[in-house]
mmCIF file of C-alpha atoms and ligand atoms in Angstrom:
data_model
loop_
_atom_site.group_PDB
_atom_site.id
_atom_site.type_symbol
_atom_site.label_atom_id
_atom_site.label_comp_id
_atom_site.label_asym_id
_atom_site.label_seq_id
_atom_site.Cartn_x
_atom_site.Cartn_y
_atom_site.Cartn_z
ATOM 1 C CA MET A 157 128.885 -56.358 147.561
ATOM 2 C CA GLY A 158 127.518 -56.411 151.160
ATOM 3 C CA LYS A 159 125.472 -53.210 152.229
ATOM 4 C CA ILE A 160 126.407 -52.420 155.921
ATOM 5 C CA GLN A 161 129.595 -49.977 156.480
ATOM 6 C CA ASN A 162 132.379 -51.147 157.506
ATOM 7 C CA ARG A 163 136.084 -50.070 157.644
ATOM 8 C CA GLU A 164 138.690 -52.432 159.096
ATOM 9 C CA ILE A 165 142.210 -52.448 159.811
ATOM 10 C CA HIS A 166 144.394 -54.691 157.964
ATOM 11 C CA LEU A 167 148.552 -55.547 157.995
ATOM 12 C CA LYS A 168 149.975 -54.320 154.965
ATOM 13 C CA THR A 169 154.188 -55.833 156.212
ATOM 14 C CA TYR A 170 155.613 -57.420 159.164
ATOM 15 C CA PRO A 171 157.030 -54.923 160.944
ATOM 16 C CA GLU A 172 161.018 -54.825 161.620
ATOM 17 C CA GLY A 173 161.393 -53.054 164.604
ATOM 18 C CA THR A 174 159.193 -51.419 166.281
ATOM 19 C CA PRO A 175 155.757 -51.189 163.597
ATOM 20 C CA GLN A 176 155.266 -47.863 162.030
ATOM 21 C CA GLU A 177 151.726 -47.093 160.687
ATOM 22 C CA SER A 178 152.630 -47.284 157.082
ATOM 23 C CA ASP A 179 152.594 -51.124 158.079
ATOM 24 C CA PHE A 180 148.597 -51.040 158.500
ATOM 25 C CA ALA A 181 146.121 -50.367 156.537
ATOM 26 C CA THR A 182 142.176 -48.571 157.080
ATOM 27 C CA VAL A 183 139.795 -50.458 154.186
ATOM 28 C CA ASP A 184 136.294 -49.832 153.465
ATOM 29 C CA ALA A 185 135.126 -53.910 154.330
ATOM 30 C CA PRO A 186 131.024 -53.649 153.572
ATOM 31 C CA LEU A 187 129.047 -56.666 155.620
ATOM 32 C CA PRO A 188 127.021 -58.712 154.076
ATOM 33 C CA GLU A 189 122.994 -58.538 155.977
ATOM 34 C CA PRO A 190 123.165 -61.233 158.537
ATOM 35 C CA GLN A 191 121.933 -64.302 158.109
ATOM 36 C CA ALA A 192 119.101 -66.922 159.427
ATOM 37 C CA GLY A 193 120.499 -67.221 163.029
ATOM 38 C CA GLU A 194 123.444 -64.513 162.776
ATOM 39 C CA LEU A 195 124.164 -61.397 164.267
ATOM 40 C CA LEU A 196 125.496 -57.893 163.407
ATOM 41 C CA VAL A 197 127.659 -57.119 165.963
ATOM 42 C CA ARG A 198 128.692 -52.829 165.679
ATOM 43 C CA ASN A 199 132.096 -51.940 168.172
ATOM 44 C CA GLN A 200 132.427 -49.931 170.540
ATOM 45 C CA TYR A 201 135.475 -50.200 172.349
ATOM 46 C CA PHE A 202 138.543 -52.713 170.927
ATOM 47 C CA SER A 203 141.641 -53.511 173.514
ATOM 48 C CA LEU A 204 145.342 -53.042 171.437
ATOM 49 C CA ASP A 205 147.116 -55.743 173.284
ATOM 50 C CA PRO A 206 151.054 -56.313 173.243
ATOM 51 C CA TYR A 207 150.817 -59.927 172.614
ATOM 52 C CA MET A 208 149.134 -58.769 168.967
ATOM 53 C CA ARG A 209 153.331 -57.890 168.502
ATOM 54 C CA ALA A 210 154.194 -61.470 168.329
ATOM 55 C CA ARG A 211 150.905 -61.862 165.742
ATOM 56 C CA MET A 212 152.701 -60.013 163.472
ATOM 57 C CA THR A 213 155.591 -61.684 162.568
ATOM 58 C CA GLY A 214 154.321 -64.157 160.390
ATOM 59 C CA GLN A 215 155.447 -66.978 162.118
ATOM 60 C CA GLU A 216 153.076 -69.669 164.629
ATOM 61 C CA THR A 217 153.452 -69.172 167.928
ATOM 62 C CA TYR A 218 150.664 -70.245 170.780
ATOM 63 C CA VAL A 219 148.926 -68.375 168.749
ATOM 64 C CA PRO A 220 148.332 -68.203 164.375
ATOM 65 C CA PRO A 221 150.154 -65.170 163.216
ATOM 66 C CA TYR A 222 148.159 -62.697 161.455
ATOM 67 C CA THR A 223 147.791 -62.697 157.545
ATOM 68 C CA LEU A 224 148.799 -60.260 155.478
ATOM 69 C CA ASP A 225 146.322 -58.049 154.015
ATOM 70 C CA ALA A 226 143.211 -59.137 155.779
ATOM 71 C CA PRO A 227 141.683 -57.838 158.952
ATOM 72 C CA LEU A 228 142.981 -57.719 162.469
ATOM 73 C CA ASP A 229 141.334 -59.366 165.092
ATOM 74 C CA GLY A 230 141.455 -59.723 169.055
ATOM 75 C CA PRO A 231 139.153 -58.555 171.919
ATOM 76 C CA CYS A 232 136.176 -56.146 171.266
ATOM 77 C CA VAL A 233 132.704 -54.806 173.201
ATOM 78 C CA GLY A 234 129.842 -53.979 171.062
ATOM 79 C CA TYR A 235 125.749 -54.114 170.493
ATOM 80 C CA VAL A 236 123.650 -56.145 168.805
ATOM 81 C CA GLU A 237 123.034 -53.684 166.169
ATOM 82 C CA MET A 238 120.347 -56.132 164.346
ATOM 83 C CA SER A 239 119.773 -59.679 165.199
ATOM 84 C CA ARG A 240 118.490 -63.315 162.798
ATOM 85 C CA SER A 241 118.758 -65.096 166.096
ATOM 86 C CA GLU A 242 116.410 -66.357 169.033
ATOM 87 C CA HIS A 243 119.403 -66.567 171.664
ATOM 88 C CA ILE A 244 120.766 -63.024 171.067
ATOM 89 C CA LYS A 245 118.319 -60.011 171.603
ATOM 90 C CA GLU A 246 119.005 -56.374 169.833
ATOM 91 C CA GLY A 247 120.505 -54.395 171.244
ATOM 92 C CA GLU A 248 121.979 -56.400 173.748
ATOM 93 C CA TYR A 249 125.975 -56.364 174.740
ATOM 94 C CA VAL A 250 127.897 -59.085 173.747
ATOM 95 C CA ALA A 251 132.038 -59.427 173.680
ATOM 96 C CA GLY A 252 134.307 -61.235 171.042
ATOM 97 C CA GLY A 253 137.252 -61.598 169.554
ATOM 98 C CA LYS A 254 136.813 -59.674 166.314
ATOM 99 C CA GLY A 255 138.558 -56.354 167.818
ATOM 100 C CA TRP A 256 140.069 -53.581 164.687
ATOM 101 C CA ARG A 257 137.162 -53.587 162.849
ATOM 102 C CA GLU A 258 133.970 -51.180 163.385
ATOM 103 C CA ALA A 259 130.972 -53.940 162.451
ATOM 104 C CA PHE A 260 131.251 -57.782 162.548
ATOM 105 C CA VAL A 261 128.559 -60.829 161.704
ATOM 106 C CA THR A 262 128.657 -63.662 163.446
ATOM 107 C CA SER A 263 126.744 -66.716 164.582
ATOM 108 C CA PRO A 264 125.613 -66.291 168.412
ATOM 109 C CA GLU A 265 128.291 -68.863 169.668
ATOM 110 C CA GLN A 266 131.408 -66.690 168.616
ATOM 111 C CA VAL A 267 130.676 -63.575 171.293
ATOM 112 C CA GLU A 268 129.233 -64.028 174.882
ATOM 113 C CA ARG A 269 126.428 -61.637 176.271
ATOM 114 C CA ILE A 270 127.484 -59.413 178.933
ATOM 115 C CA GLN A 271 125.996 -57.065 181.383
ATOM 116 C CA PRO A 272 128.008 -54.659 183.134
ATOM 117 C CA ALA A 273 126.899 -53.874 186.678
ATOM 118 C CA GLU A 274 125.310 -50.250 187.110
ATOM 119 C CA GLY A 275 129.169 -47.887 187.127
ATOM 120 C CA VAL A 276 130.992 -50.999 185.756
ATOM 121 C CA PRO A 277 131.677 -49.089 181.896
ATOM 122 C CA LEU A 278 131.124 -51.518 178.866
ATOM 123 C CA GLN A 279 134.958 -51.433 178.563
ATOM 124 C CA ALA A 280 136.478 -52.843 181.677
ATOM 125 C CA PHE A 281 134.984 -56.034 179.994
ATOM 126 C CA LEU A 282 138.613 -55.484 177.871
ATOM 127 C CA GLY A 283 140.244 -55.092 181.426
ATOM 128 C CA ILE A 284 139.994 -55.078 185.012
ATOM 129 C CA LEU A 285 137.431 -57.171 183.953
ATOM 130 C CA GLY A 286 138.827 -58.964 181.074
ATOM 131 C CA THR A 287 141.856 -61.162 180.205
ATOM 132 C CA THR A 288 143.746 -58.277 181.485
ATOM 133 C CA GLY A 289 142.583 -58.788 185.582
ATOM 134 C CA PHE A 290 142.134 -62.438 184.589
ATOM 135 C CA THR A 291 145.999 -62.895 183.775
ATOM 136 C CA ALA A 292 146.738 -60.762 186.464
ATOM 137 C CA TYR A 293 144.845 -62.999 189.327
ATOM 138 C CA THR A 294 146.280 -66.359 187.041
ATOM 139 C CA GLY A 295 148.976 -64.890 187.640
ATOM 140 C CA LEU A 296 150.173 -64.225 191.122
ATOM 141 C CA PHE A 297 147.493 -66.169 192.704
ATOM 142 C CA HIS A 298 147.794 -69.682 189.537
ATOM 143 C CA ILE A 299 150.964 -70.173 188.899
ATOM 144 C CA GLY A 300 152.978 -67.713 191.865
ATOM 145 C CA GLN A 301 151.364 -69.155 194.829
ATOM 146 C CA LEU A 302 150.789 -65.746 196.168
ATOM 147 C CA THR A 303 150.384 -66.741 200.064
ATOM 148 C CA GLY A 304 149.731 -62.820 201.466
ATOM 149 C CA GLU A 305 152.369 -60.810 203.584
ATOM 150 C CA GLU A 306 155.436 -61.176 201.228
ATOM 151 C CA THR A 307 157.287 -58.580 199.510
ATOM 152 C CA VAL A 308 156.471 -58.237 195.581
ATOM 153 C CA PHE A 309 158.293 -56.773 192.584
ATOM 154 C CA VAL A 310 155.691 -56.092 189.760
ATOM 155 C CA SER A 311 157.148 -54.725 186.210
ATOM 156 C CA ALA A 312 155.115 -52.211 184.076
ATOM 157 C CA GLY A 313 153.342 -51.587 186.981
ATOM 158 C CA ALA A 314 151.312 -48.773 185.900
ATOM 159 C CA GLY A 315 150.254 -50.764 182.737
ATOM 160 C CA ALA A 316 147.017 -52.530 182.560
ATOM 161 C CA VAL A 317 148.012 -56.105 184.310
ATOM 162 C CA GLY A 318 150.721 -54.471 185.910
ATOM 163 C CA SER A 319 148.164 -52.047 187.877
ATOM 164 C CA ALA A 320 145.853 -55.546 188.531
ATOM 165 C CA ALA A 321 148.394 -56.967 190.049
ATOM 166 C CA CYS A 322 150.307 -54.687 192.352
ATOM 167 C CA GLN A 323 146.892 -53.755 193.431
ATOM 168 C CA ILE A 324 145.861 -57.604 194.177
ATOM 169 C CA ALA A 325 149.227 -58.017 195.678
ATOM 170 C CA ARG A 326 148.368 -55.537 198.366
ATOM 171 C CA LEU A 327 144.722 -56.831 198.572
ATOM 172 C CA LYS A 328 146.159 -59.671 199.918
ATOM 173 C CA GLY A 329 148.822 -57.922 202.236
ATOM 174 C CA CYS A 330 151.370 -57.962 200.314
ATOM 175 C CA ARG A 331 154.094 -54.993 200.739
ATOM 176 C CA VAL A 332 154.463 -54.088 196.997
ATOM 177 C CA ALA A 333 157.136 -52.274 194.867
ATOM 178 C CA ALA A 334 156.281 -51.525 191.244
ATOM 179 C CA SER A 335 158.388 -49.991 188.079
ATOM 180 C CA THR A 336 157.717 -47.884 185.698
ATOM 181 C CA SER A 337 158.682 -44.788 182.993
ATOM 182 C CA SER A 338 157.709 -41.452 184.619
ATOM 183 C CA ASP A 339 156.888 -39.804 187.596
ATOM 184 C CA GLU A 340 153.826 -39.204 186.859
ATOM 185 C CA LYS A 341 152.337 -43.411 186.507
ATOM 186 C CA ALA A 342 155.128 -43.594 190.003
ATOM 187 C CA ARG A 343 153.004 -40.846 191.655
ATOM 188 C CA TRP A 344 150.016 -42.760 190.559
ATOM 189 C CA LEU A 345 151.156 -46.239 191.326
ATOM 190 C CA ARG A 346 151.932 -44.393 194.887
ATOM 191 C CA GLU A 347 148.877 -42.858 195.618
ATOM 192 C CA ASP A 348 145.970 -44.434 193.521
ATOM 193 C CA ALA A 349 147.165 -47.792 193.029
ATOM 194 C CA GLY A 350 148.653 -47.870 197.039
ATOM 195 C CA VAL A 351 151.994 -49.309 196.419
ATOM 196 C CA ASN A 352 154.319 -48.963 199.042
ATOM 197 C CA ALA A 353 157.317 -47.906 196.941
ATOM 198 C CA ALA A 354 157.219 -46.691 192.513
ATOM 199 C CA ILE A 355 160.373 -47.033 190.739
ATOM 200 C CA ASN A 356 160.696 -44.712 188.080
ATOM 201 C CA TYR A 357 163.515 -46.655 185.960
ATOM 202 C CA ASN A 358 164.246 -43.480 183.584
ATOM 203 C CA ASN A 359 165.735 -41.614 187.423
ATOM 204 C CA GLU A 360 167.658 -44.813 188.245
ATOM 205 C CA GLN A 361 171.265 -45.774 187.329
ATOM 206 C CA ARG A 362 170.836 -49.043 188.099
ATOM 207 C CA LEU A 363 167.502 -50.615 188.352
ATOM 208 C CA VAL A 364 168.774 -53.513 190.385
ATOM 209 C CA ASP A 365 169.901 -51.211 192.897
ATOM 210 C CA ALA A 366 166.742 -48.922 193.065
ATOM 211 C CA LEU A 367 165.147 -52.268 193.699
ATOM 212 C CA ASN A 368 167.393 -53.428 196.563
ATOM 213 C CA ARG A 369 167.103 -49.774 198.117
ATOM 214 C CA GLU A 370 163.453 -50.397 198.244
ATOM 215 C CA CYS A 371 162.772 -53.433 198.352
ATOM 216 C CA PRO A 372 165.865 -54.431 201.600
ATOM 217 C CA GLU A 373 164.057 -57.056 203.146
ATOM 218 C CA GLY A 374 163.900 -58.836 199.184
ATOM 219 C CA VAL A 375 161.791 -59.843 196.644
ATOM 220 C CA ASP A 376 159.566 -63.312 197.078
ATOM 221 C CA LEU A 377 157.454 -62.776 194.782
ATOM 222 C CA TYR A 378 158.685 -61.277 191.115
ATOM 223 C CA PHE A 379 155.530 -60.846 188.141
ATOM 224 C CA ASP A 380 157.572 -59.658 184.777
ATOM 225 C CA ASN A 381 155.369 -57.907 182.280
ATOM 226 C CA VAL A 382 158.945 -56.504 180.303
ATOM 227 C CA GLY A 383 161.731 -59.655 180.879
ATOM 228 C CA GLY A 384 165.710 -58.268 179.661
ATOM 229 C CA ARG A 385 167.525 -55.693 182.038
ATOM 230 C CA THR A 386 164.168 -55.879 184.344
ATOM 231 C CA LEU A 387 164.201 -59.860 184.709
ATOM 232 C CA GLU A 388 168.015 -59.640 185.570
ATOM 233 C CA ALA A 389 167.405 -56.998 188.196
ATOM 234 C CA ALA A 390 164.560 -59.044 189.876
ATOM 235 C CA ILE A 391 166.492 -62.200 190.219
ATOM 236 C CA GLN A 392 169.313 -60.561 191.827
ATOM 237 C CA ASN A 393 166.913 -59.380 194.686
ATOM 238 C CA MET A 394 164.933 -62.526 194.727
ATOM 239 C CA ASN A 395 165.102 -64.366 198.523
ATOM 240 C CA THR A 396 165.937 -67.806 198.405
ATOM 241 C CA TYR A 397 162.828 -70.034 197.201
ATOM 242 C CA GLY A 398 161.561 -66.756 195.706
ATOM 243 C CA ARG A 399 158.938 -67.405 192.604
ATOM 244 C CA LEU A 400 159.126 -65.728 189.381
ATOM 245 C CA VAL A 401 155.571 -65.351 186.848
ATOM 246 C CA LEU A 402 156.730 -64.841 183.675
ATOM 247 C CA CYS A 403 153.641 -62.834 182.543
ATOM 248 C CA GLY A 404 154.940 -60.941 179.468
ATOM 249 C CA MET A 405 158.382 -60.144 178.204
ATOM 250 C CA ILE A 406 157.194 -56.370 176.110
ATOM 251 C CA SER A 407 160.783 -55.210 176.164
ATOM 252 C CA GLN A 408 161.696 -57.756 173.469
ATOM 253 C CA TYR A 409 158.739 -57.816 171.226
ATOM 254 C CA ASN A 410 160.556 -55.329 168.868
ATOM 255 C CA ALA A 411 164.113 -56.443 169.237
ATOM 256 C CA ARG A 412 166.327 -57.585 166.086
ATOM 257 C CA ARG A 413 168.326 -59.754 168.263
ATOM 258 C CA PRO A 414 168.115 -61.786 171.776
ATOM 259 C CA PRO A 415 168.703 -59.360 174.307
ATOM 260 C CA ARG A 416 171.814 -60.507 175.923
ATOM 261 C CA ALA A 417 170.081 -60.302 179.812
ATOM 262 C CA PRO A 418 169.605 -61.464 181.902
ATOM 263 C CA ALA A 419 173.173 -62.707 182.244
ATOM 264 C CA ASN A 420 172.676 -63.968 185.745
ATOM 265 C CA LEU A 421 170.504 -66.903 185.609
ATOM 266 C CA MET A 422 172.651 -69.127 187.845
ATOM 267 C CA LEU A 423 170.969 -67.498 190.255
ATOM 268 C CA ALA A 424 168.009 -69.013 190.171
ATOM 269 C CA ILE A 425 170.287 -72.407 191.613
ATOM 270 C CA VAL A 426 172.022 -70.484 194.294
ATOM 271 C CA LYS A 427 168.272 -69.068 195.369
ATOM 272 C CA ARG A 428 166.442 -72.211 194.539
ATOM 273 C CA LEU A 429 164.394 -70.171 192.049
ATOM 274 C CA ARG A 430 161.360 -71.096 190.770
ATOM 275 C CA MET A 431 160.387 -69.847 187.227
ATOM 276 C CA GLN A 432 156.980 -70.390 185.073
ATOM 277 C CA GLY A 433 155.472 -68.668 182.257
ATOM 278 C CA PHE A 434 151.696 -68.948 181.349
ATOM 279 C CA ILE A 435 149.395 -68.600 178.764
ATOM 280 C CA VAL A 436 146.253 -66.890 180.826
ATOM 281 C CA HIS A 437 143.857 -68.752 178.028
ATOM 282 C CA ASP A 438 145.089 -72.341 179.566
ATOM 283 C CA HIS A 439 143.192 -71.297 182.987
ATOM 284 C CA MET A 440 139.372 -70.952 182.102
ATOM 285 C CA ASP A 441 138.730 -73.007 184.938
ATOM 286 C CA LEU A 442 139.717 -70.242 187.584
ATOM 287 C CA HIS A 443 137.537 -67.626 186.027
ATOM 288 C CA PRO A 444 134.358 -67.967 187.462
ATOM 289 C CA GLN A 445 136.502 -67.548 191.217
ATOM 290 C CA PHE A 446 138.411 -64.604 188.955
ATOM 291 C CA SER A 447 135.262 -63.023 187.730
ATOM 292 C CA ALA A 448 133.684 -63.453 191.554
ATOM 293 C CA GLU A 449 136.577 -61.889 193.542
ATOM 294 C CA MET A 450 136.912 -59.402 191.155
ATOM 295 C CA ASN A 451 133.723 -58.174 190.637
ATOM 296 C CA SER A 452 133.485 -57.779 194.188
ATOM 297 C CA TRP A 453 136.686 -55.803 194.386
ATOM 298 C CA ILE A 454 134.862 -53.264 192.348
ATOM 299 C CA SER A 455 131.545 -53.094 193.894
ATOM 300 C CA GLN A 456 133.533 -51.855 197.015
ATOM 301 C CA ASN A 457 135.840 -49.598 195.434
ATOM 302 C CA GLN A 458 138.786 -51.746 196.131
ATOM 303 C CA ILE A 459 140.666 -51.470 192.944
ATOM 304 C CA THR A 460 141.283 -48.739 190.551
ATOM 305 C CA TRP A 461 142.334 -48.907 187.262
ATOM 306 C CA GLN A 462 143.533 -45.937 184.195
ATOM 307 C CA GLU A 463 142.602 -46.157 180.821
ATOM 308 C CA THR A 464 143.913 -44.529 177.473
ATOM 309 C CA VAL A 465 141.403 -44.040 174.971
ATOM 310 C CA VAL A 466 141.481 -42.807 171.265
ATOM 311 C CA GLU A 467 139.114 -41.948 169.256
ATOM 312 C CA GLY A 468 138.344 -43.711 165.884
ATOM 313 C CA ILE A 469 139.297 -47.055 163.676
ATOM 314 C CA GLU A 470 141.772 -45.251 161.615
ATOM 315 C CA GLN A 471 143.956 -44.039 165.138
ATOM 316 C CA ALA A 472 144.111 -47.358 166.236
ATOM 317 C CA PRO A 473 147.981 -48.290 164.510
ATOM 318 C CA ALA A 474 149.351 -45.092 166.161
ATOM 319 C CA ALA A 475 147.934 -46.529 169.262
ATOM 320 C CA PHE A 476 148.994 -49.324 168.732
ATOM 321 C CA ILE A 477 152.293 -48.398 168.671
ATOM 322 C CA ARG A 478 152.336 -46.230 171.832
ATOM 323 C CA LEU A 479 151.924 -49.674 173.834
ATOM 324 C CA PHE A 480 155.999 -49.405 173.074
ATOM 325 C CA THR A 481 156.786 -46.498 174.168
ATOM 326 C CA GLY A 482 154.925 -46.159 177.578
ATOM 327 C CA GLU A 483 152.615 -42.864 175.834
ATOM 328 C CA LYS A 484 149.578 -44.222 177.773
ATOM 329 C CA THR A 485 148.677 -44.768 180.801
ATOM 330 C CA GLY A 486 146.805 -48.041 181.891
ATOM 331 C CA LYS A 487 144.648 -50.049 179.170
ATOM 332 C CA MET A 488 145.297 -48.817 175.831
ATOM 333 C CA LEU A 489 141.154 -49.329 173.768
ATOM 334 C CA VAL A 490 139.734 -47.752 170.936
ATOM 335 C CA ARG A 491 136.371 -46.784 170.441
ATOM 336 C CA ILE A 492 134.323 -46.778 167.954
ATOM 337 C CA ALA A 493 131.470 -43.953 167.654
ATOM 338 C CA SER A 494 127.741 -44.971 167.432
HETATM 339 N N1 NAP B 544 150.919 -64.215 179.371
HETATM 340 C C1 NAP B 544 149.846 -63.829 179.525
HETATM 341 O O1 NAP B 544 148.644 -64.664 179.188
HETATM 342 C C2 NAP B 544 149.670 -62.443 179.270
HETATM 343 C C3 NAP B 544 148.065 -61.996 178.738
HETATM 344 C C4 NAP B 544 148.255 -60.731 178.621
HETATM 345 C C5 NAP B 544 149.523 -59.915 178.657
HETATM 346 N N2 NAP B 544 150.594 -60.541 179.151
HETATM 347 C C6 NAP B 544 151.698 -59.720 179.116
HETATM 348 O O2 NAP B 544 151.929 -58.469 180.188
HETATM 349 C C7 NAP B 544 152.437 -57.851 179.663
HETATM 350 C C8 NAP B 544 151.663 -56.303 179.965
HETATM 351 O O3 NAP B 544 150.787 -56.643 179.006
HETATM 352 P P1 NAP B 544 149.483 -55.371 179.084
HETATM 353 O O4 NAP B 544 148.109 -55.759 178.074
HETATM 354 O O5 NAP B 544 148.878 -54.978 180.426
HETATM 355 O O6 NAP B 544 150.561 -53.763 178.429
HETATM 356 P P2 NAP B 544 150.438 -52.388 179.045
HETATM 357 O O7 NAP B 544 151.794 -52.918 180.317
HETATM 358 O O8 NAP B 544 149.374 -51.499 179.323
HETATM 359 O O9 NAP B 544 151.414 -51.687 178.309
HETATM 360 C C9 NAP B 544 152.623 -52.107 177.845
HETATM 361 C C10 NAP B 544 153.943 -51.678 178.895
HETATM 362 O O10 NAP B 544 154.961 -52.071 178.860
HETATM 363 C C11 NAP B 544 156.163 -51.039 179.450
HETATM 364 N N3 NAP B 544 156.763 -51.218 177.895
HETATM 365 C C12 NAP B 544 156.670 -50.911 177.054
HETATM 366 N N4 NAP B 544 157.631 -51.098 176.242
HETATM 367 C C13 NAP B 544 159.022 -51.187 177.297
HETATM 368 C C14 NAP B 544 160.357 -51.234 177.246
HETATM 369 N N5 NAP B 544 160.683 -51.547 176.321
HETATM 370 N N6 NAP B 544 161.183 -51.730 178.343
HETATM 371 C C15 NAP B 544 159.958 -51.934 179.109
HETATM 372 N N7 NAP B 544 158.961 -51.529 179.869
HETATM 373 C C16 NAP B 544 158.692 -51.504 178.383
HETATM 374 C C17 NAP B 544 155.005 -49.298 179.183
HETATM 375 O O11 NAP B 544 154.825 -49.180 180.416
HETATM 376 P P3 NAP B 544 156.073 -48.258 181.509
HETATM 377 O O12 NAP B 544 155.501 -46.832 180.908
HETATM 378 O O13 NAP B 544 155.150 -47.580 182.995
HETATM 379 O O14 NAP B 544 157.153 -48.624 181.164
HETATM 380 C C18 NAP B 544 154.218 -50.332 178.168
HETATM 381 O O15 NAP B 544 152.943 -48.794 178.726
HETATM 382 C C19 NAP B 544 152.618 -57.564 178.532
HETATM 383 O O16 NAP B 544 154.225 -58.249 178.076
HETATM 384 C C20 NAP B 544 151.975 -58.377 177.440
HETATM 385 O O17 NAP B 544 152.405 -59.202 177.036
HETATM 386 C C21 NAP B 544 150.645 -61.864 179.499
#
């Protein structure tokens, strides 16, 4: 029996459709003292990400499914509360993959030391400086071959990845249109993230027409976070030789049946479109380049971001569900009070 206090979130059942809070449980799970060579890390923040829904199906995808009645995991940042390793000292900050829990015991090889620059909050390593920002960067440049001075459309543009993609494309001189679910998010996109056009899809009869209205010159690059009807609207508005970066399809993650859209895929032939999906972790060779460029944009105040922070591990299931209702702004995070 361990002595170090810790609570963690378990998955009790694989959700059918939209996850419910009753699919999760908050469990007391005291930890053993770290052995020689090990660390005790106290999480300060962990990240809630849409891809986790795919791990809640019990089926193998590019990552293994979560195991029932065991702690969930995912990106986290915290500090070393106890060290029995010569490699990382007590008090140092680290990033790791043991989210959804308050603390964990690990070997130093399983975590990465992080040092936030002045003015940069620790949790930025889960968002704009972490996988979120890296996904936007990799998708635009490596997969999308963004060249600048093009028209770019980003769906879920006010989200964590989407808002980074919008701003990076603007920094490269592109004209950017983004879709989102509310007037307030659309305002933020225009006034703070600097996009040229923000479409609140809830105000539109047909997204395909709204996109045509906002991008009369056509779309050269579509960064897809949503799939389904949004992807269909983008295909309809693509220019010849346009590129579609398939980053995510959140409109389908809770679907019980395969969607009927896009019904216009034949246009991919007519318009000679190139579509490519990607998984960001396949592209770690680009990370140093990303890190240097993103740190430079941040230090020059050229990029901004939003976050929604809930306090306390027991709030994590409800906060996770909000990813699929859009009732949050920017990066969804859980903070653990130290
Ligand atoms: N390929 C990769 O390696 C990779 C890596 C990271 C993330 N991703 C993908 O990138 C996408 C964005 O991830 P994120 O972490 O930045 O999440 P996020 O955009 O911060 O949060 C999800 C957002 O999706 C929108 N949304 C939810 N359900 C929707 C629906 N049914 N129809 C339309 N929009 C819906 C909502 O935004 P609005 O309120 O604005 O509609 C919501 O806020 C996800 O699809 C994720 O799976 C892929």
